[in-house]
XYZ file of C-alpha atoms in Angstrom:
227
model
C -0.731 -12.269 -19.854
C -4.554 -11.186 -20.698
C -5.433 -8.495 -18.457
C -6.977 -4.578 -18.761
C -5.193 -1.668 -18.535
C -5.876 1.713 -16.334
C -4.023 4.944 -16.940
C -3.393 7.119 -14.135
C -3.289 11.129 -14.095
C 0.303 11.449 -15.998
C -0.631 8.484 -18.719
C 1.393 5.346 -16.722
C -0.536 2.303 -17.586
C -1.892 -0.148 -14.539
C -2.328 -3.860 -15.929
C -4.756 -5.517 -14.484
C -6.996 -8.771 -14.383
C -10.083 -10.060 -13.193
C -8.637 -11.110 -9.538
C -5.440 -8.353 -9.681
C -7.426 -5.253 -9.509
C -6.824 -2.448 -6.796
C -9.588 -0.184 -5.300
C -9.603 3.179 -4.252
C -7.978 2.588 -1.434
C -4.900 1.115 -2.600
C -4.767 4.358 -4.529
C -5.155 6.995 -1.654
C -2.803 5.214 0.044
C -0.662 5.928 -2.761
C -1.590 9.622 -2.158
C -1.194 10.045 1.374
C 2.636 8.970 1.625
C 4.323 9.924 -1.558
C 8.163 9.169 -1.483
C 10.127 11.734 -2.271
C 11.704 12.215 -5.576
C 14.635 9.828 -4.673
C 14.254 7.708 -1.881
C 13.842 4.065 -1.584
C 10.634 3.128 -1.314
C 8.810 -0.679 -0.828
C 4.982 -1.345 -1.962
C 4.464 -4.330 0.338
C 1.942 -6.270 -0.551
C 1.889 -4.835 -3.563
C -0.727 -6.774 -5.878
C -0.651 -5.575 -9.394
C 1.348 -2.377 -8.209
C -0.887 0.445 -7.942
C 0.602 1.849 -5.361
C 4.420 2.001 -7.037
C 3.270 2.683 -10.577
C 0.789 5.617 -8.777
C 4.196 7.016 -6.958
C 5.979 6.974 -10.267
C 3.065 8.893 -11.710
C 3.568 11.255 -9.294
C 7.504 11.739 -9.900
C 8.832 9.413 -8.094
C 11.946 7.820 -9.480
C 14.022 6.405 -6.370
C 14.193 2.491 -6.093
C 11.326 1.052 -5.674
C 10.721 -2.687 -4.475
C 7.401 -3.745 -5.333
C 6.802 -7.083 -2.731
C 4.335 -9.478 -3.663
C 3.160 -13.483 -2.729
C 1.149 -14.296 -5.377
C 2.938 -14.744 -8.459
C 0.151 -13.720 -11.691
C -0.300 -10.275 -9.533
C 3.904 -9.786 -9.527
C 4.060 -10.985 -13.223
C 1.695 -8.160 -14.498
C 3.284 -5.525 -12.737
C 6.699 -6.667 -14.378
C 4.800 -6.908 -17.582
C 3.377 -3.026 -17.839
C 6.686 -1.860 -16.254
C 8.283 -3.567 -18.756
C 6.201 -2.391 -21.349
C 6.630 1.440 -20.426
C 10.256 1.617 -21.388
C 13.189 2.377 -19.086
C 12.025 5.213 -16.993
C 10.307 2.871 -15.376
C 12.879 0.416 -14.584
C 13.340 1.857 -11.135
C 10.656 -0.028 -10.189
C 11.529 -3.912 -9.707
C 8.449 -6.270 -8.687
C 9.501 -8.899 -6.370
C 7.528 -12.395 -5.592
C 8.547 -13.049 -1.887
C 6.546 -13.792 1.251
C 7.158 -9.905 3.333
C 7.399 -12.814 6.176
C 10.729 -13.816 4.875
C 12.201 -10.917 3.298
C 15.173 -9.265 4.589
C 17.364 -7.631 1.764
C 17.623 -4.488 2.174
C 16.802 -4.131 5.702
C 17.492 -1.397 7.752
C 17.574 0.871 4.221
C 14.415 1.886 3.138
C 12.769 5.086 3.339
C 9.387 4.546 3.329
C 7.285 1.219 3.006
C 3.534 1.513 2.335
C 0.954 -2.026 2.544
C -2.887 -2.347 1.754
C -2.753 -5.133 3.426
C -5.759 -8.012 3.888
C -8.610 -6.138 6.229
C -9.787 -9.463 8.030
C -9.634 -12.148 10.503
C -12.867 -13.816 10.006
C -16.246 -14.039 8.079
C -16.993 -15.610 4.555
C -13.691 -15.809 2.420
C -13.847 -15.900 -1.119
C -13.780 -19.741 -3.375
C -11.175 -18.171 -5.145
C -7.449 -18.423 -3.410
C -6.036 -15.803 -5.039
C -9.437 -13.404 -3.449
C -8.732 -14.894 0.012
C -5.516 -14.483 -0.056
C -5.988 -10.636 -0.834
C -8.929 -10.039 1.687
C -7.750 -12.146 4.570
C -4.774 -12.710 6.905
C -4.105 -16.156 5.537
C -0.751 -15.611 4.795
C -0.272 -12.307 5.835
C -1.270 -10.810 9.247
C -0.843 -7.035 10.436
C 1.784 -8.457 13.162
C 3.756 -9.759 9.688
C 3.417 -6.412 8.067
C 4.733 -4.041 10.784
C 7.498 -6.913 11.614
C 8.623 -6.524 8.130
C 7.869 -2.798 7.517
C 10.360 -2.436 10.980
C 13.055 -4.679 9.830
C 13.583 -3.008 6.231
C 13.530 0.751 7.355
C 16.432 2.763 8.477
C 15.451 4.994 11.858
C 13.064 7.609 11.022
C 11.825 5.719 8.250
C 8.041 5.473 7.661
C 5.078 2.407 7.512
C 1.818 3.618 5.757
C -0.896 1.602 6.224
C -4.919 1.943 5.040
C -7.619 -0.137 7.173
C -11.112 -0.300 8.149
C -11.752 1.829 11.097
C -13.036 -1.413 13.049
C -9.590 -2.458 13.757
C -8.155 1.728 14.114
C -7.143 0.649 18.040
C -5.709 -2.724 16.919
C -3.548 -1.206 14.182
C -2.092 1.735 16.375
C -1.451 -0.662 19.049
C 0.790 -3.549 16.909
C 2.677 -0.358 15.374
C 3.664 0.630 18.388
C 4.205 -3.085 19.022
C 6.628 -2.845 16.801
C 8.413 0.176 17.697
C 6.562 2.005 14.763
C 5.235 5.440 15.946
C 2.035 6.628 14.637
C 2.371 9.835 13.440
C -0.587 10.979 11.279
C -3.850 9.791 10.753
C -6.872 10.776 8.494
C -10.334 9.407 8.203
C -11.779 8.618 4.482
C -15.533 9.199 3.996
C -18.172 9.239 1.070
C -19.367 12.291 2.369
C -18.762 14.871 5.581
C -21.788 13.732 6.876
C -20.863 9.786 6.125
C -18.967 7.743 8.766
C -15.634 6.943 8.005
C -15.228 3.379 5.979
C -11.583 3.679 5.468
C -8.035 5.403 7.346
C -4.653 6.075 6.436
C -1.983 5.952 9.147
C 1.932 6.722 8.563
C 4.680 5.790 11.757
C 8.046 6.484 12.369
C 10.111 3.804 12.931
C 11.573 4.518 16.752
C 10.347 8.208 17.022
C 8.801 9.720 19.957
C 4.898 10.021 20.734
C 3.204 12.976 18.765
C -0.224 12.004 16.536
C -1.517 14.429 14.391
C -5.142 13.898 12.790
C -5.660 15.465 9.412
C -8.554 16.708 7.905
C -10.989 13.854 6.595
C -10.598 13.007 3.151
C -13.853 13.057 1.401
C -14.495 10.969 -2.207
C -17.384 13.179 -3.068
C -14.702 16.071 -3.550
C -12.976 13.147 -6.454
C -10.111 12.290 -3.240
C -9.936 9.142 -5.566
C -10.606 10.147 -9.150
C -8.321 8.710 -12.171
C -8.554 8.357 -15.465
C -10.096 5.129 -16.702
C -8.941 3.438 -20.393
């Protein structure tokens, strides 16, 4: 498959295309809830699978289940991990709908989505563009439904969204018996307003937010290396 490749901090290659891209959100989010070194991990909504190739190049090497709906985005993540040789073969794109998926529930350690940001407004000519940007096929009550169902108690949901829908978001996590736990504000700038947050919750843990510091691009929050 044609597509362009972007190498990350420790040299693993991202392939991407002109639709399968990912942003610098997809990549914070990456950042904010690293796995640990073995745990089992899920990138739902996963795209071309920045956010389990960026956990690998930060040492993860538990199993990894790397969900997807739209099959060219799943086939280039199978093609660079297949391409990097078997360290990462921990990694194993899958193209399901997260609505339908069970195997594995009840198991995972941590799921993380960048999922579509909205409801409404001008969607993209291009299906594959829609599909990414709006809940189509994939709303936030299908995401924390399916982030519940494959975590074990305790396990975590990471999420990144437009501050717009921050009250929304906390309120179908806890919809869903997913605790928010911490939260942190992205800006441009100290002085900017926030355009982007990261929340993690707890599948059926007590109350207890903590806010983190804000997380600031002009310090390079979202800098990588560019081939």
């Amino acid at each position: 498959m044609e597509h362009s490749t972007e190498i990350l901090y420790n040299k693993t290659e991202v392939y991407c295309s002109s639709v399968h891209r990912f942003g610098s959100d997809a990549l914070l989010l990456a950042r904010f809830c690293p796995p640990k070194r073995g745990q089992k991990a899920a990138d739902l909504c996963s795209g071309c699978g920045i956010v389990s190739l960026e956990w690998h190049d930060s040492g993860h090497r538990g199993p990894c289940t790397a969900l997807e709906l739209q099959p060219e985005a799943s086939a280039l993540l199978a093609e660079a991990v297949a391409a990097q040789g078997p360290e990462l073969a921990h990694i194993t794109p899958v193209r399901a709908d997260l609505r339908a998926y069970r195997e594995g529930e009840g198991s995972f350690d941590l799921c993380a989505c960048n999922p579509p940001y909205f409801t409404a407004g001008f969607q993209s000519s291009n299906a594959a563009r829609a599909t990414a940007r709006h809940e189509t096929d994939c709303t936030l009550e299908d995401v924390c439904a399916c982030g519940f169902r494959l975590l074990k108690d305790g396990g975590r949901l990471a999420l990144c969204h437009r501050p717009e829908r921050l009250a929304e978001v906390l309120a179908v996590l806890r919809a869903h018996r997913l605790e928010p736990k911490r939260l942190a504000f992205v800006k441009n700038r100290a002085e900017s307003a926030p355009w982007l947050f990261l929340v993690e919750a707890q599948k059926n843990r007590k109350t207890g937010l903590k806010i983190e510091p804000d997380i600031l691009i002009a310090a390079g929050a979202a800098m990588y290396g560019k081939h």
